[in-house]
Amino acid sequence: GSVVGSGCCSVVGGVVSAALVIISVIQPVVVEAGLNREMCEGDSMQLSALVQAPGPGFLRYEWSPSQTLSSPNAPVVTAFPQVSTTYTVLPYFENCPGISDTVHLDVYPAQVADAGNDIEICFGDSALLLVTVTLTGDTSTNTYQYSWLGNALDDPSTSTPIATPDTTTTYYIIATSVHGCASQRDSMTGYLRPTPRIQVPDSLFVCANTSETLPASVNFSFSDGPPDSSQIHSIWQPALFLDDPALLQAEITPTASGYYALEVEYGICR
């Protein structure tokens, strides 16, 4: 408690008069730290201590543990725990300790969304995208909501959308847990590659005992610059009567009629 008031005395004829001291007892104040709450790893939460003081006077607070708090002595603090934590706040009124209260923050671990490696997609083709979600230090088996951002997706809310882009496109993914915790955004790029288009005549007449160059040519579905000739690979089948079946314009010296097929690859596209 604290001493409030004062006393005095005087000496009259050798007799000491009485002194008066008033003692006031300060009852412990009660604090409310609020309801327990949930939060996501990496976020912060505001905590408040509410005290009904018996009157004017000096009021202070002690929060613990204080390592993950913005201030250990303020009535309103910001908590940023990395794991689930119970905080205790102890109030003091006129330096007299009050009755403490606790508040528990349940911290859900962060998940990491991995959109995968960059890929190449041939013009006119589709590609399956796949996001992998892991929790901190563990493989996740939870259910997530997915949000893909990018053009030409069949379903941007699934973990495995199909992309059919008509240009090189970067895709972004965010995975949100059932607790409302969102991952950091991850991305991958689908590089569109031109598809070779073959032009050959429906038929070719060759005189017996003569040679003829097969009139084949290749153009592309779109142009992102001059084609790299080193990436163009062709093959005629069968190789019978051909000087070199790997040449686009191979020379043929047939002794019998037949069917020939040409296949052309440009990088990964055919």
PDB file of C-alpha atoms in Angstrom:
ATOM      1  CA  GLY A   1       0.000   0.000   0.000  1.00  0.00           C
ATOM      2  CA  SER A   2       0.982   3.623   0.078  1.00  0.00           C
ATOM      3  CA  VAL A   3       0.948   6.225   2.789  1.00  0.00           C
ATOM      4  CA  VAL A   4      -1.387   9.128   2.139  1.00  0.00           C
ATOM      5  CA  GLY A   5      -1.511  12.155   4.450  1.00  0.00           C
ATOM      6  CA  SER A   6       0.905  13.595   7.012  1.00  0.00           C
ATOM      7  CA  GLY A   7       1.390  13.961  10.755  1.00  0.00           C
ATOM      8  CA  CYS A   8       2.692  16.730  13.000  1.00  0.00           C
ATOM      9  CA  CYS A   9       3.613  17.134  16.577  1.00  0.00           C
ATOM     10  CA  SER A  10       4.626  19.829  19.118  1.00  0.00           C
ATOM     11  CA  VAL A  11       6.115  19.929  22.555  1.00  0.00           C
ATOM     12  CA  VAL A  12       4.201  21.902  25.190  1.00  0.00           C
ATOM     13  CA  GLY A  13       5.587  21.874  28.709  1.00  0.00           C
ATOM     14  CA  GLY A  14       7.543  18.714  28.069  1.00  0.00           C
ATOM     15  CA  VAL A  15       4.487  16.829  26.717  1.00  0.00           C
ATOM     16  CA  VAL A  16       4.571  15.427  23.171  1.00  0.00           C
ATOM     17  CA  SER A  17       1.289  15.846  21.253  1.00  0.00           C
ATOM     18  CA  ALA A  18      -0.094  12.988  19.056  1.00  0.00           C
ATOM     19  CA  ALA A  19       0.764  12.551  15.299  1.00  0.00           C
ATOM     20  CA  LEU A  20      -1.801  11.434  12.688  1.00  0.00           C
ATOM     21  CA  VAL A  21      -0.940   9.228   9.702  1.00  0.00           C
ATOM     22  CA  ILE A  22      -3.621   8.131   7.168  1.00  0.00           C
ATOM     23  CA  ILE A  23      -2.968   4.733   5.512  1.00  0.00           C
ATOM     24  CA  SER A  24      -4.759   4.038   2.207  1.00  0.00           C
ATOM     25  CA  VAL A  25      -4.790   0.457   0.887  1.00  0.00           C
ATOM     26  CA  ILE A  26      -4.713   0.148  -2.906  1.00  0.00           C
ATOM     27  CA  GLN A  27      -6.554  -2.918  -4.145  1.00  0.00           C
ATOM     28  CA  PRO A  28      -5.102  -4.869  -7.092  1.00  0.00           C
ATOM     29  CA  VAL A  29      -6.428  -3.652 -10.419  1.00  0.00           C
ATOM     30  CA  VAL A  30      -7.718  -6.202 -12.934  1.00  0.00           C
ATOM     31  CA  VAL A  31      -6.622  -6.237 -16.581  1.00  0.00           C
ATOM     32  CA  GLU A  32      -8.295  -7.783 -19.626  1.00  0.00           C
ATOM     33  CA  ALA A  33      -6.002  -8.859 -22.482  1.00  0.00           C
ATOM     34  CA  GLY A  34      -8.786  -9.790 -24.912  1.00  0.00           C
ATOM     35  CA  LEU A  35      -9.829 -12.985 -26.630  1.00  0.00           C
ATOM     36  CA  ASN A  36      -7.477 -15.635 -27.998  1.00  0.00           C
ATOM     37  CA  ARG A  37      -6.890 -15.219 -31.714  1.00  0.00           C
ATOM     38  CA  GLU A  38      -5.478 -16.883 -34.825  1.00  0.00           C
ATOM     39  CA  MET A  39      -2.912 -15.454 -37.222  1.00  0.00           C
ATOM     40  CA  CYS A  40      -0.614 -16.438 -40.076  1.00  0.00           C
ATOM     41  CA  GLU A  41       3.141 -16.781 -39.773  1.00  0.00           C
ATOM     42  CA  GLY A  42       4.797 -13.564 -40.916  1.00  0.00           C
ATOM     43  CA  ASP A  43       1.812 -11.379 -39.964  1.00  0.00           C
ATOM     44  CA  SER A  44       1.417  -9.167 -36.899  1.00  0.00           C
ATOM     45  CA  MET A  45      -1.415  -8.705 -34.408  1.00  0.00           C
ATOM     46  CA  GLN A  46      -2.347  -5.780 -32.161  1.00  0.00           C
ATOM     47  CA  LEU A  47      -2.897  -6.587 -28.470  1.00  0.00           C
ATOM     48  CA  SER A  48      -4.613  -4.273 -25.985  1.00  0.00           C
ATOM     49  CA  ALA A  49      -4.649  -4.243 -22.174  1.00  0.00           C
ATOM     50  CA  LEU A  50      -7.843  -2.813 -20.674  1.00  0.00           C
ATOM     51  CA  VAL A  51      -7.751  -1.756 -17.019  1.00  0.00           C
ATOM     52  CA  GLN A  52     -10.445  -0.117 -14.883  1.00  0.00           C
ATOM     53  CA  ALA A  53      -8.358   2.014 -12.529  1.00  0.00           C
ATOM     54  CA  PRO A  54      -9.932   2.979  -9.172  1.00  0.00           C
ATOM     55  CA  GLY A  55      -9.054   6.599  -9.781  1.00  0.00           C
ATOM     56  CA  PRO A  56      -6.368   8.929 -11.088  1.00  0.00           C
ATOM     57  CA  GLY A  57      -2.886   7.632 -10.598  1.00  0.00           C
ATOM     58  CA  PHE A  58       0.157   6.152 -12.246  1.00  0.00           C
ATOM     59  CA  LEU A  59      -0.655   3.073 -14.357  1.00  0.00           C
ATOM     60  CA  ARG A  60       1.882   0.909 -16.132  1.00  0.00           C
ATOM     61  CA  TYR A  61       2.062  -2.522 -17.783  1.00  0.00           C
ATOM     62  CA  GLU A  62       4.461  -5.410 -18.129  1.00  0.00           C
ATOM     63  CA  TRP A  63       4.006  -7.760 -21.106  1.00  0.00           C
ATOM     64  CA  SER A  64       5.843 -11.065 -21.415  1.00  0.00           C
ATOM     65  CA  PRO A  65       7.430 -12.650 -23.319  1.00  0.00           C
ATOM     66  CA  SER A  66       8.565  -9.348 -24.778  1.00  0.00           C
ATOM     67  CA  GLN A  67      10.942 -10.562 -27.530  1.00  0.00           C
ATOM     68  CA  THR A  68       8.193 -10.567 -30.169  1.00  0.00           C
ATOM     69  CA  LEU A  69       6.408  -7.402 -29.037  1.00  0.00           C
ATOM     70  CA  SER A  70       6.806  -3.843 -30.251  1.00  0.00           C
ATOM     71  CA  SER A  71       6.947  -2.636 -26.615  1.00  0.00           C
ATOM     72  CA  PRO A  72       6.826  -4.470 -23.267  1.00  0.00           C
ATOM     73  CA  ASN A  73       5.248  -1.593 -21.303  1.00  0.00           C
ATOM     74  CA  ALA A  74       2.590  -0.017 -23.504  1.00  0.00           C
ATOM     75  CA  PRO A  75      -1.165  -0.612 -23.097  1.00  0.00           C
ATOM     76  CA  VAL A  76      -1.411  -1.369 -26.832  1.00  0.00           C
ATOM     77  CA  VAL A  77       1.370  -3.447 -28.394  1.00  0.00           C
ATOM     78  CA  THR A  78       2.028  -5.184 -31.714  1.00  0.00           C
ATOM     79  CA  ALA A  79       2.882  -8.877 -31.588  1.00  0.00           C
ATOM     80  CA  PHE A  80       4.757 -10.661 -34.367  1.00  0.00           C
ATOM     81  CA  PRO A  81       5.347 -14.231 -33.156  1.00  0.00           C
ATOM     82  CA  GLN A  82       6.684 -16.908 -35.485  1.00  0.00           C
ATOM     83  CA  VAL A  83       5.102 -19.727 -33.457  1.00  0.00           C
ATOM     84  CA  SER A  84       1.991 -19.992 -31.316  1.00  0.00           C
ATOM     85  CA  THR A  85       2.557 -17.910 -28.179  1.00  0.00           C
ATOM     86  CA  THR A  86       0.712 -17.054 -24.952  1.00  0.00           C
ATOM     87  CA  TYR A  87       1.311 -13.473 -23.775  1.00  0.00           C
ATOM     88  CA  THR A  88       0.831 -12.327 -20.176  1.00  0.00           C
ATOM     89  CA  VAL A  89       0.174  -8.723 -19.177  1.00  0.00           C
ATOM     90  CA  LEU A  90       0.580  -7.569 -15.572  1.00  0.00           C
ATOM     91  CA  PRO A  91      -0.818  -4.133 -14.608  1.00  0.00           C
ATOM     92  CA  TYR A  92       0.593  -1.852 -11.936  1.00  0.00           C
ATOM     93  CA  PHE A  93      -1.352   0.974 -10.316  1.00  0.00           C
ATOM     94  CA  GLU A  94       0.731   3.354  -8.203  1.00  0.00           C
ATOM     95  CA  ASN A  95       3.462   0.680  -8.403  1.00  0.00           C
ATOM     96  CA  CYS A  96       1.182  -1.921  -6.847  1.00  0.00           C
ATOM     97  CA  PRO A  97       0.921  -5.133  -8.911  1.00  0.00           C
ATOM     98  CA  GLY A  98      -2.520  -6.046 -10.122  1.00  0.00           C
ATOM     99  CA  ILE A  99      -4.092  -9.243 -11.411  1.00  0.00           C
ATOM    100  CA  SER A 100      -2.612 -10.433 -14.707  1.00  0.00           C
ATOM    101  CA  ASP A 101      -4.370 -11.827 -17.767  1.00  0.00           C
ATOM    102  CA  THR A 102      -3.220 -13.842 -20.766  1.00  0.00           C
ATOM    103  CA  VAL A 103      -4.017 -13.928 -24.460  1.00  0.00           C
ATOM    104  CA  HIS A 104      -3.024 -16.765 -26.797  1.00  0.00           C
ATOM    105  CA  LEU A 105      -2.084 -16.261 -30.443  1.00  0.00           C
ATOM    106  CA  ASP A 106      -2.343 -19.419 -32.518  1.00  0.00           C
ATOM    107  CA  VAL A 107       0.147 -19.033 -35.391  1.00  0.00           C
ATOM    108  CA  TYR A 108      -0.421 -21.092 -38.524  1.00  0.00           C
ATOM    109  CA  PRO A 109       2.812 -21.905 -40.389  1.00  0.00           C
ATOM    110  CA  ALA A 110       3.410 -20.285 -43.752  1.00  0.00           C
ATOM    111  CA  GLN A 111       3.142 -22.331 -46.914  1.00  0.00           C
ATOM    112  CA  VAL A 112       5.369 -21.950 -49.966  1.00  0.00           C
ATOM    113  CA  ALA A 113       3.847 -22.162 -53.449  1.00  0.00           C
ATOM    114  CA  ASP A 114       6.189 -23.370 -56.198  1.00  0.00           C
ATOM    115  CA  ALA A 115       4.912 -22.769 -59.734  1.00  0.00           C
ATOM    116  CA  GLY A 116       7.612 -25.017 -61.216  1.00  0.00           C
ATOM    117  CA  ASN A 117      10.267 -24.400 -63.840  1.00  0.00           C
ATOM    118  CA  ASP A 118       9.858 -22.384 -67.019  1.00  0.00           C
ATOM    119  CA  ILE A 119       8.679 -24.424 -69.990  1.00  0.00           C
ATOM    120  CA  GLU A 120       8.474 -24.241 -73.772  1.00  0.00           C
ATOM    121  CA  ILE A 121       5.102 -24.515 -75.500  1.00  0.00           C
ATOM    122  CA  CYS A 122       4.654 -25.100 -79.206  1.00  0.00           C
ATOM    123  CA  PHE A 123       2.239 -22.786 -80.976  1.00  0.00           C
ATOM    124  CA  GLY A 124      -1.201 -24.386 -81.027  1.00  0.00           C
ATOM    125  CA  ASP A 125      -0.359 -26.846 -78.259  1.00  0.00           C
ATOM    126  CA  SER A 126      -1.322 -26.834 -74.582  1.00  0.00           C
ATOM    127  CA  ALA A 127       0.727 -27.401 -71.451  1.00  0.00           C
ATOM    128  CA  LEU A 128      -0.218 -28.581 -67.974  1.00  0.00           C
ATOM    129  CA  LEU A 129       0.885 -26.247 -65.179  1.00  0.00           C
ATOM    130  CA  LEU A 130       1.456 -27.669 -61.699  1.00  0.00           C
ATOM    131  CA  VAL A 131       1.859 -25.885 -58.369  1.00  0.00           C
ATOM    132  CA  THR A 132       3.501 -27.628 -55.423  1.00  0.00           C
ATOM    133  CA  VAL A 133       2.669 -26.333 -51.942  1.00  0.00           C
ATOM    134  CA  THR A 134       4.813 -27.095 -48.897  1.00  0.00           C
ATOM    135  CA  LEU A 135       4.639 -25.964 -45.298  1.00  0.00           C
ATOM    136  CA  THR A 136       7.699 -24.737 -43.444  1.00  0.00           C
ATOM    137  CA  GLY A 137       9.812 -27.842 -42.942  1.00  0.00           C
ATOM    138  CA  ASP A 138       7.089 -30.266 -43.981  1.00  0.00           C
ATOM    139  CA  THR A 139       5.143 -31.419 -47.017  1.00  0.00           C
ATOM    140  CA  SER A 140       1.605 -30.090 -46.908  1.00  0.00           C
ATOM    141  CA  THR A 141      -1.405 -32.360 -47.037  1.00  0.00           C
ATOM    142  CA  ASN A 142      -3.875 -29.535 -46.456  1.00  0.00           C
ATOM    143  CA  THR A 143      -6.475 -28.204 -48.819  1.00  0.00           C
ATOM    144  CA  TYR A 144      -5.699 -24.907 -50.514  1.00  0.00           C
ATOM    145  CA  GLN A 145      -7.432 -22.416 -52.712  1.00  0.00           C
ATOM    146  CA  TYR A 146      -5.419 -21.594 -55.821  1.00  0.00           C
ATOM    147  CA  SER A 147      -5.358 -18.393 -57.787  1.00  0.00           C
ATOM    148  CA  TRP A 148      -3.426 -18.359 -61.066  1.00  0.00           C
ATOM    149  CA  LEU A 149      -2.906 -15.167 -63.032  1.00  0.00           C
ATOM    150  CA  GLY A 150      -2.102 -15.349 -66.732  1.00  0.00           C
ATOM    151  CA  ASN A 151      -3.711 -15.646 -70.154  1.00  0.00           C
ATOM    152  CA  ALA A 152      -5.386 -18.666 -71.754  1.00  0.00           C
ATOM    153  CA  LEU A 153      -5.940 -20.873 -68.690  1.00  0.00           C
ATOM    154  CA  ASP A 154      -8.839 -23.314 -68.643  1.00  0.00           C
ATOM    155  CA  ASP A 155      -9.320 -23.062 -64.854  1.00  0.00           C
ATOM    156  CA  PRO A 156      -7.190 -20.606 -62.829  1.00  0.00           C
ATOM    157  CA  SER A 157      -8.594 -21.952 -59.533  1.00  0.00           C
ATOM    158  CA  THR A 158      -7.115 -25.447 -59.784  1.00  0.00           C
ATOM    159  CA  SER A 159      -3.636 -26.671 -58.908  1.00  0.00           C
ATOM    160  CA  THR A 160      -3.188 -28.053 -62.440  1.00  0.00           C
ATOM    161  CA  PRO A 161      -4.600 -25.646 -65.036  1.00  0.00           C
ATOM    162  CA  ILE A 162      -4.050 -26.159 -68.749  1.00  0.00           C
ATOM    163  CA  ALA A 163      -2.439 -23.256 -70.596  1.00  0.00           C
ATOM    164  CA  THR A 164      -2.927 -22.638 -74.322  1.00  0.00           C
ATOM    165  CA  PRO A 165      -1.194 -19.305 -74.878  1.00  0.00           C
ATOM    166  CA  ASP A 166      -0.782 -17.519 -78.189  1.00  0.00           C
ATOM    167  CA  THR A 167       2.256 -15.616 -76.960  1.00  0.00           C
ATOM    168  CA  THR A 168       5.012 -16.086 -74.386  1.00  0.00           C
ATOM    169  CA  THR A 169       3.290 -15.694 -71.013  1.00  0.00           C
ATOM    170  CA  THR A 170       4.356 -15.508 -67.370  1.00  0.00           C
ATOM    171  CA  TYR A 171       1.994 -17.230 -64.959  1.00  0.00           C
ATOM    172  CA  TYR A 172       1.677 -16.316 -61.264  1.00  0.00           C
ATOM    173  CA  ILE A 173       0.278 -18.468 -58.465  1.00  0.00           C
ATOM    174  CA  ILE A 174      -0.881 -17.783 -54.891  1.00  0.00           C
ATOM    175  CA  ALA A 175      -2.071 -20.595 -52.600  1.00  0.00           C
ATOM    176  CA  THR A 176      -4.342 -19.745 -49.657  1.00  0.00           C
ATOM    177  CA  SER A 177      -4.891 -22.170 -46.770  1.00  0.00           C
ATOM    178  CA  VAL A 178      -8.196 -22.951 -45.060  1.00  0.00           C
ATOM    179  CA  HIS A 179      -7.067 -20.556 -42.310  1.00  0.00           C
ATOM    180  CA  GLY A 180      -6.870 -17.690 -44.794  1.00  0.00           C
ATOM    181  CA  CYS A 181      -3.068 -17.618 -44.923  1.00  0.00           C
ATOM    182  CA  ALA A 182      -1.776 -16.721 -48.383  1.00  0.00           C
ATOM    183  CA  SER A 183       1.587 -17.785 -49.752  1.00  0.00           C
ATOM    184  CA  GLN A 184       4.045 -15.475 -51.397  1.00  0.00           C
ATOM    185  CA  ARG A 185       3.431 -15.195 -55.122  1.00  0.00           C
ATOM    186  CA  ASP A 186       5.527 -17.463 -57.320  1.00  0.00           C
ATOM    187  CA  SER A 187       5.816 -17.464 -61.101  1.00  0.00           C
ATOM    188  CA  MET A 188       6.912 -19.434 -64.125  1.00  0.00           C
ATOM    189  CA  THR A 189       7.049 -18.566 -67.820  1.00  0.00           C
ATOM    190  CA  GLY A 190       5.724 -20.492 -70.778  1.00  0.00           C
ATOM    191  CA  TYR A 191       7.869 -19.594 -73.772  1.00  0.00           C
ATOM    192  CA  LEU A 192       5.912 -19.940 -77.000  1.00  0.00           C
ATOM    193  CA  ARG A 193       7.867 -21.586 -79.802  1.00  0.00           C
ATOM    194  CA  PRO A 194       6.891 -21.533 -83.495  1.00  0.00           C
ATOM    195  CA  THR A 195       5.529 -24.702 -85.041  1.00  0.00           C
ATOM    196  CA  PRO A 196       6.939 -25.650 -88.473  1.00  0.00           C
ATOM    197  CA  ARG A 197       4.463 -25.943 -91.332  1.00  0.00           C
ATOM    198  CA  ILE A 198       5.434 -28.182 -94.230  1.00  0.00           C
ATOM    199  CA  GLN A 199       4.609 -27.469 -97.835  1.00  0.00           C
ATOM    200  CA  VAL A 200       4.968 -30.353-100.324  1.00  0.00           C
ATOM    201  CA  PRO A 201       3.062 -31.159-103.516  1.00  0.00           C
ATOM    202  CA  ASP A 202       0.365 -33.801-103.394  1.00  0.00           C
ATOM    203  CA  SER A 203       2.186 -35.768-106.066  1.00  0.00           C
ATOM    204  CA  LEU A 204       5.374 -35.675-108.122  1.00  0.00           C
ATOM    205  CA  PHE A 205       6.055 -37.308-111.477  1.00  0.00           C
ATOM    206  CA  VAL A 206       9.616 -38.457-112.111  1.00  0.00           C
ATOM    207  CA  CYS A 207      10.814 -39.941-115.370  1.00  0.00           C
ATOM    208  CA  ALA A 208      12.439 -43.347-115.160  1.00  0.00           C
ATOM    209  CA  ASN A 209      16.217 -43.326-114.853  1.00  0.00           C
ATOM    210  CA  THR A 210      16.254 -39.664-113.834  1.00  0.00           C
ATOM    211  CA  SER A 211      16.597 -37.785-110.574  1.00  0.00           C
ATOM    212  CA  GLU A 212      14.430 -35.074-109.133  1.00  0.00           C
ATOM    213  CA  THR A 213      14.721 -32.753-106.162  1.00  0.00           C
ATOM    214  CA  LEU A 214      11.781 -33.071-103.812  1.00  0.00           C
ATOM    215  CA  PRO A 215      10.161 -29.594-103.729  1.00  0.00           C
ATOM    216  CA  ALA A 216       9.626 -29.264 -99.978  1.00  0.00           C
ATOM    217  CA  SER A 217       9.640 -26.036 -97.952  1.00  0.00           C
ATOM    218  CA  VAL A 218       8.924 -24.981 -94.387  1.00  0.00           C
ATOM    219  CA  ASN A 219       7.385 -21.870 -92.890  1.00  0.00           C
ATOM    220  CA  PHE A 220       6.357 -21.170 -89.328  1.00  0.00           C
ATOM    221  CA  SER A 221       3.154 -20.484 -87.397  1.00  0.00           C
ATOM    222  CA  PHE A 222       4.554 -17.144 -86.279  1.00  0.00           C
ATOM    223  CA  SER A 223       7.842 -15.340 -86.343  1.00  0.00           C
ATOM    224  CA  ASP A 224       9.777 -14.211 -83.289  1.00  0.00           C
ATOM    225  CA  GLY A 225      12.797 -13.466 -85.437  1.00  0.00           C
ATOM    226  CA  PRO A 226      14.754 -15.242 -88.178  1.00  0.00           C
ATOM    227  CA  PRO A 227      14.561 -19.027 -87.697  1.00  0.00           C
ATOM    228  CA  ASP A 228      17.674 -20.739 -86.401  1.00  0.00           C
ATOM    229  CA  SER A 229      18.586 -23.119 -89.202  1.00  0.00           C
ATOM    230  CA  SER A 230      20.569 -25.281 -86.785  1.00  0.00           C
ATOM    231  CA  GLN A 231      17.300 -26.071 -84.990  1.00  0.00           C
ATOM    232  CA  ILE A 232      15.519 -27.281 -88.130  1.00  0.00           C
ATOM    233  CA  HIS A 233      15.684 -31.074 -88.502  1.00  0.00           C
ATOM    234  CA  SER A 234      13.906 -32.985 -91.237  1.00  0.00           C
ATOM    235  CA  ILE A 235      13.571 -36.636 -92.164  1.00  0.00           C
ATOM    236  CA  TRP A 236      11.999 -38.363 -95.151  1.00  0.00           C
ATOM    237  CA  GLN A 237      10.548 -41.831 -94.805  1.00  0.00           C
ATOM    238  CA  PRO A 238      11.206 -44.275 -96.327  1.00  0.00           C
ATOM    239  CA  ALA A 239      14.799 -43.499 -97.242  1.00  0.00           C
ATOM    240  CA  LEU A 240      14.593 -45.698-100.353  1.00  0.00           C
ATOM    241  CA  PHE A 241      15.929 -44.024-103.543  1.00  0.00           C
ATOM    242  CA  LEU A 242      16.916 -40.826-101.618  1.00  0.00           C
ATOM    243  CA  ASP A 243      20.432 -39.433-101.639  1.00  0.00           C
ATOM    244  CA  ASP A 244      20.042 -38.072 -98.082  1.00  0.00           C
ATOM    245  CA  PRO A 245      16.717 -38.491 -96.234  1.00  0.00           C
ATOM    246  CA  ALA A 246      17.761 -35.840 -93.697  1.00  0.00           C
ATOM    247  CA  LEU A 247      17.776 -33.106 -96.352  1.00  0.00           C
ATOM    248  CA  LEU A 248      14.645 -31.015 -96.623  1.00  0.00           C
ATOM    249  CA  GLN A 249      15.023 -30.951-100.416  1.00  0.00           C
ATOM    250  CA  ALA A 250      16.433 -34.420-100.894  1.00  0.00           C
ATOM    251  CA  GLU A 251      17.153 -35.816-104.328  1.00  0.00           C
ATOM    252  CA  ILE A 252      15.222 -38.901-105.370  1.00  0.00           C
ATOM    253  CA  THR A 253      16.110 -41.409-108.129  1.00  0.00           C
ATOM    254  CA  PRO A 254      13.195 -43.841-107.997  1.00  0.00           C
ATOM    255  CA  THR A 255      12.853 -47.108-109.873  1.00  0.00           C
ATOM    256  CA  ALA A 256       9.335 -47.645-108.601  1.00  0.00           C
ATOM    257  CA  SER A 257       6.404 -45.528-107.477  1.00  0.00           C
ATOM    258  CA  GLY A 258       5.718 -45.078-103.770  1.00  0.00           C
ATOM    259  CA  TYR A 259       4.585 -42.837-100.910  1.00  0.00           C
ATOM    260  CA  TYR A 260       6.971 -40.601 -98.975  1.00  0.00           C
ATOM    261  CA  ALA A 261       6.348 -38.725 -95.739  1.00  0.00           C
ATOM    262  CA  LEU A 262       8.279 -35.728 -94.467  1.00  0.00           C
ATOM    263  CA  GLU A 263       8.610 -34.806 -90.790  1.00  0.00           C
ATOM    264  CA  VAL A 264      10.181 -31.534 -89.655  1.00  0.00           C
ATOM    265  CA  GLU A 265      11.188 -30.506 -86.122  1.00  0.00           C
ATOM    266  CA  TYR A 266      12.115 -27.027 -84.968  1.00  0.00           C
ATOM    267  CA  GLY A 267      13.502 -27.264 -81.481  1.00  0.00           C
ATOM    268  CA  ILE A 268      10.866 -29.151 -79.494  1.00  0.00           C
ATOM    269  CA  CYS A 269       8.074 -28.450 -82.003  1.00  0.00           C
ATOM    270  CA  ARG A 270       7.062 -30.560 -84.955  1.00  0.00           C
TER     271      ARG A 270
END
